[in-house]
Every structure is written in structure tokens, then in C-alpha cells.
mmCIF file of C-alpha atoms and ligand atoms in Angstrom:
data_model
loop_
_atom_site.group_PDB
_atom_site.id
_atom_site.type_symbol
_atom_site.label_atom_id
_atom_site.label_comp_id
_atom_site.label_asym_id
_atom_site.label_seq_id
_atom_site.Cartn_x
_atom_site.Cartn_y
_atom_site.Cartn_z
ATOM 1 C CA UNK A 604 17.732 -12.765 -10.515
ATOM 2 C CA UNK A 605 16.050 -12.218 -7.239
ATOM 3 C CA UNK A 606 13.114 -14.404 -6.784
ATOM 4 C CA UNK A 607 9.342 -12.347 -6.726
ATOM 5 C CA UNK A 608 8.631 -13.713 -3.481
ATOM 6 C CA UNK A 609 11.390 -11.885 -1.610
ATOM 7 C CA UNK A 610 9.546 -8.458 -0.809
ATOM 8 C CA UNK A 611 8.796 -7.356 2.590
ATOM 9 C CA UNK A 612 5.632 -8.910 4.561
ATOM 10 C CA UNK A 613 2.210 -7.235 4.208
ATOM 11 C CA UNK A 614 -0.090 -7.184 7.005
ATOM 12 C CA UNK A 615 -3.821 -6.188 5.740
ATOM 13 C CA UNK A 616 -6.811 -5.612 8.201
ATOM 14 C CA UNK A 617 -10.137 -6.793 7.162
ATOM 15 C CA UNK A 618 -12.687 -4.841 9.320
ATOM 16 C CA UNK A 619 -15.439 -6.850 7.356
ATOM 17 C CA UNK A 620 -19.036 -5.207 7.697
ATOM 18 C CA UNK A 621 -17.665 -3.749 10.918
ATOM 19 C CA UNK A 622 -17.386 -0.058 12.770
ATOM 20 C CA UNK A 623 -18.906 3.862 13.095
ATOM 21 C CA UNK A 624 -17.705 7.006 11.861
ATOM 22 C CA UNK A 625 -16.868 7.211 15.678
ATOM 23 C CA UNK A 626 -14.625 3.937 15.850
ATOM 24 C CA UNK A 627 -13.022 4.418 12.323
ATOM 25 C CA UNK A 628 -11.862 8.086 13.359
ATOM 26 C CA UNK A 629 -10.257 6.978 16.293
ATOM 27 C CA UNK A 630 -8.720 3.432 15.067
ATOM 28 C CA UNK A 631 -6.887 5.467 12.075
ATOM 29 C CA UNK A 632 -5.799 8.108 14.513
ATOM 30 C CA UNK A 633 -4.355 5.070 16.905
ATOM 31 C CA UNK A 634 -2.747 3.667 13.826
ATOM 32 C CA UNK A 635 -1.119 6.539 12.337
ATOM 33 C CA UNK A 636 0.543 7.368 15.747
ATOM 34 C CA UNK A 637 1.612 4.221 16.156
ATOM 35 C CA UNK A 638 5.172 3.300 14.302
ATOM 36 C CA UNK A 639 5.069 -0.434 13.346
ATOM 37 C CA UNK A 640 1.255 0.319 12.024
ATOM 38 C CA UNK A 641 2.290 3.663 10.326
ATOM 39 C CA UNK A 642 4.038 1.870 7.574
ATOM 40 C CA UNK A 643 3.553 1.342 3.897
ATOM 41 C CA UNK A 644 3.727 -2.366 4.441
ATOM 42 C CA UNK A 645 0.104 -1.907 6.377
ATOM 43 C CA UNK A 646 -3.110 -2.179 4.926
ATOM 44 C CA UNK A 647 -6.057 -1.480 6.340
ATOM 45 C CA UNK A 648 -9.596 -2.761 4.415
ATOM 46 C CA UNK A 649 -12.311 -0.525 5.264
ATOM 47 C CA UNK A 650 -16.563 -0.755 4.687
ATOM 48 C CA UNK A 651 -17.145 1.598 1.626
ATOM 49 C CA UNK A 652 -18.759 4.470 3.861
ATOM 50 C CA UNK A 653 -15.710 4.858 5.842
ATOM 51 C CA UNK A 654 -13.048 5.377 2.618
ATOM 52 C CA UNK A 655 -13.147 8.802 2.660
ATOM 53 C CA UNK A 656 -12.050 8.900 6.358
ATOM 54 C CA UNK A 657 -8.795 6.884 5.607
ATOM 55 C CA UNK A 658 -8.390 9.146 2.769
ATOM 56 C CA UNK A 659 -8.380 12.488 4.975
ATOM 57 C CA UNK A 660 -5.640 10.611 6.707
ATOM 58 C CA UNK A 661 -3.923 10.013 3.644
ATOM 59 C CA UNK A 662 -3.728 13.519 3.011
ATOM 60 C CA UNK A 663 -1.987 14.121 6.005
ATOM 61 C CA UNK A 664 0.796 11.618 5.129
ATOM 62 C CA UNK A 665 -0.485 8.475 7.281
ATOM 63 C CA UNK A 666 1.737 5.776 6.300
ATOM 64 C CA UNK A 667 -0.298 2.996 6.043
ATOM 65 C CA UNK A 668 -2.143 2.191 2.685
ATOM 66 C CA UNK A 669 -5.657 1.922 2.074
ATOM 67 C CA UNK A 670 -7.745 -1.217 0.643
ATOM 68 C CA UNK A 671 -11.545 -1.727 -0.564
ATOM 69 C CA UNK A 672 -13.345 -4.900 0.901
ATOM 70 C CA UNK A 673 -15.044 -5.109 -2.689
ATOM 71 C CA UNK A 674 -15.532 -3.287 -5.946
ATOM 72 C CA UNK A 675 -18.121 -3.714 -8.993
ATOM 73 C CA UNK A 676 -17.851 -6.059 -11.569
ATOM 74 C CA UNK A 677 -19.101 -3.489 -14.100
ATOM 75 C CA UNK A 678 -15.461 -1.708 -15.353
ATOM 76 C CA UNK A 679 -16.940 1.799 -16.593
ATOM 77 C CA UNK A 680 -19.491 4.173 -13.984
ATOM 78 C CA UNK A 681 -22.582 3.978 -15.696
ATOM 79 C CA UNK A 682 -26.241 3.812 -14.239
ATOM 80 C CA UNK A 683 -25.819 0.567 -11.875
ATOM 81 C CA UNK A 684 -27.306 1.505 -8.494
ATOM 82 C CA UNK A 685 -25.369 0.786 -4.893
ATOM 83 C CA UNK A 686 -22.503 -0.210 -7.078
ATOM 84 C CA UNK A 687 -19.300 1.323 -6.588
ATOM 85 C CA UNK A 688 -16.460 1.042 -9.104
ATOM 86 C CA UNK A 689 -12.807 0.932 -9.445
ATOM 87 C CA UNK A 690 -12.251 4.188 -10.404
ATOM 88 C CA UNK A 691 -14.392 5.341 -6.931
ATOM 89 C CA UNK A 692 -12.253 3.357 -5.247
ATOM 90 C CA UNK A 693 -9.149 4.605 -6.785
ATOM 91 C CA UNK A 694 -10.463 8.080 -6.240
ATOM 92 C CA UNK A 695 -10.541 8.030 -3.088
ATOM 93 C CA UNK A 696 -6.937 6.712 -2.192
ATOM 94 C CA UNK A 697 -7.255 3.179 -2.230
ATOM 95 C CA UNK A 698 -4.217 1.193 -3.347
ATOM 96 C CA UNK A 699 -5.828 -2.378 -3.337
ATOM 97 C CA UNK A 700 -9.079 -4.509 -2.950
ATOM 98 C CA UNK A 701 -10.134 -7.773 -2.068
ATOM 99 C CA UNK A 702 -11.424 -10.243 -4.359
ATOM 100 C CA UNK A 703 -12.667 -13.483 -4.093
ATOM 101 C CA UNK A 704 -13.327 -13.589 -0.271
ATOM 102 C CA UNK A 705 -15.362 -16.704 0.963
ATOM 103 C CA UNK A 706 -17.921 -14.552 2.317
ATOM 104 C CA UNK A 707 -18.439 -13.295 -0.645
ATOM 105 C CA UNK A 708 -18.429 -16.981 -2.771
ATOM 106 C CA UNK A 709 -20.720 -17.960 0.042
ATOM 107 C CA UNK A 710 -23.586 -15.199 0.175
ATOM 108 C CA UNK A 711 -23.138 -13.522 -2.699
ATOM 109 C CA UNK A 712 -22.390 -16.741 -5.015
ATOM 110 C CA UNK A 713 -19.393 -15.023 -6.774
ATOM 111 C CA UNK A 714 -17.884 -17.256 -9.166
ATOM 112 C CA UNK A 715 -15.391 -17.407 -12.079
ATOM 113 C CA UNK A 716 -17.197 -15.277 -14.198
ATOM 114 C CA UNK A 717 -17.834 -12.104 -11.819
ATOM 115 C CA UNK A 718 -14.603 -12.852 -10.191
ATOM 116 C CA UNK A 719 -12.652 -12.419 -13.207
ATOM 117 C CA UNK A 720 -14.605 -8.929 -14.344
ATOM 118 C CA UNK A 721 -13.386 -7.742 -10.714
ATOM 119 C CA UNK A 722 -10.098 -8.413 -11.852
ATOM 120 C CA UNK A 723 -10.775 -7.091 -15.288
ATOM 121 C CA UNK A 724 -11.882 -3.529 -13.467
ATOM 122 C CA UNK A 725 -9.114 -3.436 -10.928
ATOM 123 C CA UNK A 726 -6.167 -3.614 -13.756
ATOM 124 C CA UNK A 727 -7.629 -1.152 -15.823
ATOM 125 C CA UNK A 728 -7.536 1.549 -12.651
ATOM 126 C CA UNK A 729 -4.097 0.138 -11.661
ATOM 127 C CA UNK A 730 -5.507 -1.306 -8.553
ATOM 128 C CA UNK A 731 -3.535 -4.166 -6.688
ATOM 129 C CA UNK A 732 -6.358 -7.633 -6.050
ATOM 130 C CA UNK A 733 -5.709 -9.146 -2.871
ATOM 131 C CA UNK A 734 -7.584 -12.298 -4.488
ATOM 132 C CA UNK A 735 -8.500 -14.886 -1.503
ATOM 133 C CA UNK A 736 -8.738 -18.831 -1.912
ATOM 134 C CA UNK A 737 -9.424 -21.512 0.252
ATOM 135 C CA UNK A 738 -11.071 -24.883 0.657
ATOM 136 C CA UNK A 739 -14.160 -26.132 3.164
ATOM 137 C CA UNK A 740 -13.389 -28.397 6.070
ATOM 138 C CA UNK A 741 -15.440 -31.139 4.555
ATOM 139 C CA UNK A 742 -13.233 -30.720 0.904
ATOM 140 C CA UNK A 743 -9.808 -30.628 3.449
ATOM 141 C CA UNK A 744 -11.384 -33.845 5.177
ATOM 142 C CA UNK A 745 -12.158 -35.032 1.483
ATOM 143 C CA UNK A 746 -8.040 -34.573 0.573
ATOM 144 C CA UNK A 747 -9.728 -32.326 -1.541
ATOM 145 C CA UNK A 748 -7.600 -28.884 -0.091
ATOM 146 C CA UNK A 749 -5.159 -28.537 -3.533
ATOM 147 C CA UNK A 750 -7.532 -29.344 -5.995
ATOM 148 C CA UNK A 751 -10.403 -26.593 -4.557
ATOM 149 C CA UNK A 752 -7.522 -24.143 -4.346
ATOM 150 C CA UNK A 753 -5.840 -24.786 -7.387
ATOM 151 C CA UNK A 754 -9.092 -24.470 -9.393
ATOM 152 C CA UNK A 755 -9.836 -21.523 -7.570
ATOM 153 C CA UNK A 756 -6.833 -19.495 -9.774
ATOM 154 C CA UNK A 757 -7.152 -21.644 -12.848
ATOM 155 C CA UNK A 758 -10.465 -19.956 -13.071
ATOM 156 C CA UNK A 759 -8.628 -16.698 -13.070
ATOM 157 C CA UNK A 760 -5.315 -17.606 -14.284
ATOM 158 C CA UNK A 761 -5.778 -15.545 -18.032
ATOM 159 C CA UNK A 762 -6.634 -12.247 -15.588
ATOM 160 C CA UNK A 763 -3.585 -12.818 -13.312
ATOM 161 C CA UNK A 764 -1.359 -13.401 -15.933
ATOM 162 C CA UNK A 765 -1.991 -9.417 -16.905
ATOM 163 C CA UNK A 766 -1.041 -7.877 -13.590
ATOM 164 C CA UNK A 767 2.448 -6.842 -12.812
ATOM 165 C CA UNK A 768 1.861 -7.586 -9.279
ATOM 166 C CA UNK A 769 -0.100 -10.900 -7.718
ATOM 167 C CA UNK A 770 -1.003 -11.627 -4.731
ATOM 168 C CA UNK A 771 -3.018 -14.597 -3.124
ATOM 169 C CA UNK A 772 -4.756 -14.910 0.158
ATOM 170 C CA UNK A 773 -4.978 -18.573 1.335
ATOM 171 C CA UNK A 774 -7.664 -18.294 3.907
ATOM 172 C CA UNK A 775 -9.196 -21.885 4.685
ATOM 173 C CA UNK A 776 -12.714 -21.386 5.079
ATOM 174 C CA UNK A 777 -12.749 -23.601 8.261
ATOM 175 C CA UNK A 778 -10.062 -21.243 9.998
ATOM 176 C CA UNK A 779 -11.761 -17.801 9.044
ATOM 177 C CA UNK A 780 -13.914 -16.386 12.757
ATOM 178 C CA UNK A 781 -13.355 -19.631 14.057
ATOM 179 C CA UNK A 782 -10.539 -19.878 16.159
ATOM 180 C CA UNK A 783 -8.940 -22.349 14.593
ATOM 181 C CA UNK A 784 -5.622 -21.631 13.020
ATOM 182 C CA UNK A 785 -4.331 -24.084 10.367
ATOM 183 C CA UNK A 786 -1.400 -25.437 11.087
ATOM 184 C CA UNK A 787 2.387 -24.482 10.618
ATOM 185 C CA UNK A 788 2.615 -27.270 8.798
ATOM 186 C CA UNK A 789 -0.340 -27.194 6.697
ATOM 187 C CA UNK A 790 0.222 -23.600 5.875
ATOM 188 C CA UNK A 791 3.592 -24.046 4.666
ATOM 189 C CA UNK A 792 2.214 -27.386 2.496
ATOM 190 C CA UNK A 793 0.023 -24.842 0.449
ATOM 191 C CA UNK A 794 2.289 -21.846 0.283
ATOM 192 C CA UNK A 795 4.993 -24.077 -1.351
ATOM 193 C CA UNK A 796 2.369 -25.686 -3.257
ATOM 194 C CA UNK A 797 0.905 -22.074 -4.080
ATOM 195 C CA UNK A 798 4.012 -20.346 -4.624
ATOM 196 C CA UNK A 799 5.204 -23.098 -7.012
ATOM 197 C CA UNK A 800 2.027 -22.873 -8.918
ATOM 198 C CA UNK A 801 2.191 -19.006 -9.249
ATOM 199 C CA UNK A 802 5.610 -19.527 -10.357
ATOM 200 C CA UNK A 803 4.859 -21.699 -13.247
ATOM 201 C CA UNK A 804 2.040 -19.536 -14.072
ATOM 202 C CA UNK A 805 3.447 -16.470 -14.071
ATOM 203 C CA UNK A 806 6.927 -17.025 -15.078
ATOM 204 C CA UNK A 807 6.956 -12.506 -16.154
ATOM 205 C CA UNK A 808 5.436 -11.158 -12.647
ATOM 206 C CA UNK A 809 7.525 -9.316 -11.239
ATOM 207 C CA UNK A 810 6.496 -9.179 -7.539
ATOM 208 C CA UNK A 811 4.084 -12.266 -6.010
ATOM 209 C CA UNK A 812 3.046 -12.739 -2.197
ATOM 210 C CA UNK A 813 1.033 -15.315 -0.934
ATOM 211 C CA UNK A 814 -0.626 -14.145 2.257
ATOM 212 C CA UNK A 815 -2.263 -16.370 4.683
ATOM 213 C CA UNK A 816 -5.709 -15.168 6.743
ATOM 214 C CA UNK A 817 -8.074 -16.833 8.908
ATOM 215 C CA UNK A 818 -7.808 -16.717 12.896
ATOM 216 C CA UNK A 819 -4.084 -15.146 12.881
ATOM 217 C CA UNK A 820 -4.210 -13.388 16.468
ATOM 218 C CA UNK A 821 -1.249 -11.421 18.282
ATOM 219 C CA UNK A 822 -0.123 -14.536 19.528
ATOM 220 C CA UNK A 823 0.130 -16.996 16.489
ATOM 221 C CA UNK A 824 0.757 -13.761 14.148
ATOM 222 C CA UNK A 825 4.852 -14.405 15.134
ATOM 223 C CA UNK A 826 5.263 -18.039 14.193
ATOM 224 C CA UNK A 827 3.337 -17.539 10.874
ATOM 225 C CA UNK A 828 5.321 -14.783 9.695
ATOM 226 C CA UNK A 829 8.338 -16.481 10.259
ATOM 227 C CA UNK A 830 7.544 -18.952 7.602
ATOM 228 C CA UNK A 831 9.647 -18.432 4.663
ATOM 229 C CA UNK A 832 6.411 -19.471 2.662
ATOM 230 C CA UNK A 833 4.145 -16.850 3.886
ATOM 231 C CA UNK A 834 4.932 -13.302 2.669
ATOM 232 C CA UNK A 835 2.333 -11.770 5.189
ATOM 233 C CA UNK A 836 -1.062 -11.831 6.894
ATOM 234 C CA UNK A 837 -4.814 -11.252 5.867
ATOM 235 C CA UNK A 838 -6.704 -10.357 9.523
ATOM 236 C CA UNK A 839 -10.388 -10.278 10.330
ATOM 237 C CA UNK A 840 -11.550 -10.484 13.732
ATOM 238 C CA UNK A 841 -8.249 -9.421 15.344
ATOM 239 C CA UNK A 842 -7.796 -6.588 13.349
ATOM 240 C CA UNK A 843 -10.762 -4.756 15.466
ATOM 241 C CA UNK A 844 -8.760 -5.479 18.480
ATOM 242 C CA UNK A 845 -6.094 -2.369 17.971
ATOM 243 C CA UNK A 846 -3.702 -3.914 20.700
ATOM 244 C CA UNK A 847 -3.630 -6.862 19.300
ATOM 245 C CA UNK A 848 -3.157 -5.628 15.709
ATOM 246 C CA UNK A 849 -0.701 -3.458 16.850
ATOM 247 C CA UNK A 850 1.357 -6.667 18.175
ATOM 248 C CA UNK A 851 0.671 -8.365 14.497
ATOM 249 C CA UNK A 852 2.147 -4.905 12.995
ATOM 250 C CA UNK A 853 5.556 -5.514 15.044
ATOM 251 C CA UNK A 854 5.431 -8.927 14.759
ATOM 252 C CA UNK A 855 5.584 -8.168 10.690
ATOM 253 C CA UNK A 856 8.369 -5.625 11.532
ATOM 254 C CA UNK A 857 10.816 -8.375 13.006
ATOM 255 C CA UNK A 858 10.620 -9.957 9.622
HETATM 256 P P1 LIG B 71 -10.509 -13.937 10.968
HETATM 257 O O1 LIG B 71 -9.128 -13.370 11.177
HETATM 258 O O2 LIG B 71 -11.558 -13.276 11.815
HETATM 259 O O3 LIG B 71 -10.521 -15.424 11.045
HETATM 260 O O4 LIG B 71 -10.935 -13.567 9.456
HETATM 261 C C1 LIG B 71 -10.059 -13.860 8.420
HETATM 262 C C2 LIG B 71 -10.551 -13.193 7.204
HETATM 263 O O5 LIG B 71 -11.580 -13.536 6.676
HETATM 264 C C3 LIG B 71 -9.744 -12.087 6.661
HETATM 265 O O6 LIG B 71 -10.130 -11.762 5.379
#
């Protein structure tokens, strides 16, 4: 049996809290015309306001796919104001959606319990989480990296173990806008450790990836891809740079 980890590399842009009606028009246009981006293997995470942009595009057969930064934690539509729900989101063309993102542990204290109604909403509307873990410097400095990350899915392990697809974003807190890229080596220590994990968990999933984000630029993208243990790339900051993302895009393309 081939193993679930063997699936093409994903590349997914996180534009974060980022961009115009302006920008978004023409960084979708750039994308769609460009041939490693246009691909099904691309995902681009857009603010909420700008969905319906990517969707137009959609329309007209871009190939990229489209993903939500967030969703409600509240699974049916109902009187909850500024929320947005998983159906919206499935609505308008959106194929998957982060959960679990630091920023939102940090400001928005999202924990195990929201976390896992996320989760809850996402499966019922067939919508693939992109759920993100990853440890402080001070628990890495601690020798504390494994345990916060391995308590991080615990908390959600009963949810995971309903999707037919997983995948998990290791994204080291310390390495997200900072510039400073874990290392080959340490990423490939928690993908094993992460893939093993998932593994055991999840011994009927069918397709897992375990993506790793947090200062991958065009010219680290290359040497983290080629890790057998990473099955693609979760990009903030870089992802607003179009050249560079384009040379991320072909850099996933030679895998
Ligand atoms: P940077 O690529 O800017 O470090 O952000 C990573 C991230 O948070 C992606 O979700």
C-alpha cells in the first residue's frame, strides 16, 4: 500500500490581514497567468472581503485553489454577528481553511475547545483544515518543542480522526515574520516525529501532509521542499512578494 504521505507538495499563501481590492485583483491575475502558480497544488489564503474576487477567478478556470484564513466556530448560520461560517466559505469556492494559527492562539486565545468546533464545522461542509502547530522559543529553549506540539493535536486528535484528509502546519512561533528559518535539521526532527505521530493516530486516513511555515522565502523555499519529511509550504510574508512566490511555486514544481 502506498504510504499517505506520498502526494504531491502544496504550497499555500497566507496574505494574513493584508491587501486592497486593487492589489488582490491584480495578484490573482499575475497568478493565474503564471504556470507553476496556476496549479491545483497552489493555495492561496485570502482576508474574508476579498473571497469573492478569487472566486470570479475560479469561474474562469484559474487553477489554483482557494483557502479561508478563518471560519466560525458556530457550525449552522444563525444570528451571530461578523461571523462567517463554513458553509459561506464553501459558498464561495473555498476548498480549505486555516485553523489553529498562532496568531490566532495568541490574540484571540483559541484553544482546544473552539479549535475543535472549527474542525467540527469544516467536516460537516467538506472543507479541508490546514490546522497549524508550533512551540515558543522559550518552550524550544525549555526542550519543551515535542511536548507543546504533540499536545497541540492530542487536543484535537477525536476531530482529526473523522477527516479523510489531514493536514498539519508546523510553524514554530519563533520562525513566523521573523526571519529566522528553523533549521533543516530541526524541521526534519519534527516532521518525522509528526508524521510518525499522525501515523499512529490515524492508521484509516487516507491522504496526510505535514507542511512547514514560518520565514520560508524564494531562497530557502528549495532546500525545504526537498525534504522527504515536508510535503509542502505554509507562506506569510513572502507570499505578498509575487516574484518571490512565484520562485516558491517552481521551486514546489521540481518536486
Ligand atoms: P512568515 O512566512 O511571514 O514567517 O509567516 C508564516 C505564517 O505564519 C504562515 O501562516
Amino acid at each position: 500500500m502506498s504510504s499517505p504521505f506520498s502526494a504531491g507538495k502544496l504550497v499555500i499563501a497566507n496574505w494574513k490581514m493584508h491587501g486592497s481590492v486593487t492589489q488582490v485583483r491584480a495578484a490573482l491575475s499575475v497568478l493565474s497567468q503564471d504556470s507553476a502558480c496556476n496549479q491545483s497544488h497552489i493555495m492561496i489564503a485570502l482576508p474574508t472581503p476579498y473571497l469573492l474576487l478569487a472566486n470570479e477567478w475560479q469561474q474562469q478556470q484559474a487553477g489554483w485553489q482557494i483557502a479561508a484564513q478563518d471560519v466560525s466556530s458556530f457550525a449552522e448560520d444563525g444570528a451571530f454577528t461578523g461571523e462567517v461560517s463554513a458553509r459561506m466559505l464553501a459558498d464561495v469556492g473555498c476548498r480549505a481553511v486555516l485553523v489553529g494559527h498562532s496568531e490566532r492562539r495568541q490574540y484571540f486565545a483559541e484553544g482546544q475547545q473552539v479549535l475543535s468546533k472549527k474542525l467540527k464545522a469544516l467536516a460537516q461542509h467538506h472543507l479541508l483544515p490546514i490546522f497549524c502547530v508550533g512551540e515558543s522559543f522559550a518552550q524550544r529553549e525549555a526542550g519543551l518543542a515535542w511536548q507543546t506540539v504533540e499536545q497541540q493535536l492530542d487536543e484535537v486528535m477525536p476531530l482529526l480522526k473523522e477527516l479523510p484528509q489531514v493536514v498539519v502546519a508546523y510553524e514554530p512561533v519563533w520562525a513566523i515574520g521573523t526571519g529566522k528559518v528553523a533549521s533543516l535539521a530541526d524541521v526534519e526532527e519534527m516532521h518525522t516525529q509528526l508524521q510518525k505521530k499522525l501515523l499512529h493516530s490515524l492508521p484509516a486516513c487516507a491522504t496526510m501532509r505535514v507542511l512547514y511555515g514560518g520565514s520560508v522565502k524564494a531562497d530557502n523555499a528549495e532546500a525545504i521542499l526537498a525534504l522527504p519529511q515536508v510535503d509542502g509550504v505554509l507562506v506569510g510574508g513572502a507570499s505578498l512578494d509575487l516574484g518571490q512566490f512565484k520562485k516558491i511555486c517552481q521551486a514546489s514544481e521540481k518536486r
